[in-house]
XYZ file of C-alpha atoms in Angstrom:
101
model
C 269.068 139.908 11.890
C 272.376 140.682 10.247
C 273.365 139.570 6.753
C 274.995 136.276 7.773
C 271.958 135.342 9.869
C 269.620 136.181 6.986
C 271.615 134.023 4.571
C 271.723 131.132 7.063
C 267.968 131.393 7.621
C 267.336 131.351 3.865
C 269.587 128.329 3.377
C 267.723 126.536 6.163
C 264.422 127.421 4.476
C 265.698 126.140 1.122
C 266.556 122.783 2.679
C 263.507 122.397 4.920
C 260.764 123.906 2.737
C 262.060 123.434 -0.810
C 263.860 120.135 -0.282
C 267.165 121.391 -1.672
C 269.252 118.973 0.353
C 273.003 118.453 0.012
C 272.274 115.354 -2.077
C 270.087 117.406 -4.394
C 272.720 120.129 -4.633
C 275.390 117.573 -5.504
C 273.496 116.830 -8.724
C 274.067 120.431 -9.869
C 277.667 120.047 -10.947
C 277.681 122.366 -13.968
C 277.658 125.688 -12.126
C 273.897 125.939 -11.717
C 273.968 127.010 -8.060
C 276.572 129.640 -8.821
C 274.623 130.907 -11.836
C 271.364 131.096 -9.877
C 273.137 133.120 -7.165
C 274.360 135.566 -9.813
C 270.828 135.825 -11.225
C 269.330 136.741 -7.851
C 272.049 139.291 -7.144
C 271.672 140.721 -10.662
C 267.889 140.969 -10.253
C 268.533 143.974 -8.008
C 270.627 145.617 -10.706
C 267.856 145.063 -13.249
C 265.513 147.090 -11.077
C 268.076 149.840 -10.413
C 269.111 150.088 -14.060
C 265.570 149.704 -15.417
C 266.116 146.332 -17.071
C 263.484 143.832 -18.088
C 264.440 140.868 -15.893
C 267.626 140.322 -17.900
C 269.147 138.442 -14.961
C 266.749 135.561 -15.566
C 267.478 135.349 -19.249
C 271.230 135.777 -18.870
C 272.159 133.836 -15.748
C 269.380 131.669 -14.305
C 270.134 128.057 -15.265
C 268.270 127.191 -18.439
C 267.870 123.569 -17.323
C 265.960 124.619 -14.180
C 262.190 125.013 -14.041
C 260.971 128.553 -14.645
C 258.816 128.210 -11.496
C 262.021 128.082 -9.444
C 262.821 131.679 -10.448
C 261.257 133.764 -7.661
C 262.892 137.185 -7.533
C 261.522 139.587 -4.978
C 260.782 143.302 -5.143
C 262.810 143.451 -1.917
C 266.519 143.733 -2.779
C 267.538 142.304 0.607
C 265.451 139.192 -0.043
C 267.170 138.652 -3.404
C 270.577 138.942 -1.727
C 269.521 136.441 0.952
C 268.671 133.971 -1.809
C 271.913 134.701 -3.662
C 273.967 134.249 -0.491
C 272.248 130.992 0.390
C 272.908 129.634 -3.098
C 276.566 130.623 -2.809
C 276.742 128.837 0.553
C 275.179 125.740 -1.038
C 277.767 125.820 -3.831
C 280.638 126.201 -1.347
C 279.326 123.207 0.604
C 278.934 121.186 -2.610
C 282.493 121.932 -3.684
C 283.831 121.040 -0.234
C 281.969 117.721 -0.310
C 283.372 117.055 -3.769
C 286.894 117.726 -2.489
C 286.280 115.483 0.515
C 286.434 118.285 3.048
C 284.092 118.650 5.992
C 281.892 121.742 6.199
């Protein structure tokens, strides 16, 4: 699978397995999806730079349950999650603007 396919598969998993539907995503209007995407992407940098999970403390939305933070030791997996969250935020913003996906 290429990167786009991996991100699409993760987004599908988020909706089908986690229940993060468009309606659920619409409730996150204060940048939470964007921030969570940054946290997952930054989790890879923490490992490269020897950090202590600073991405969680700095970027992961503080109003989200700690159990939702599931970084992987696999950097590709973290980027799949980050990409899927970015896609969810793009879709949310398009719905807000009244545009079709």
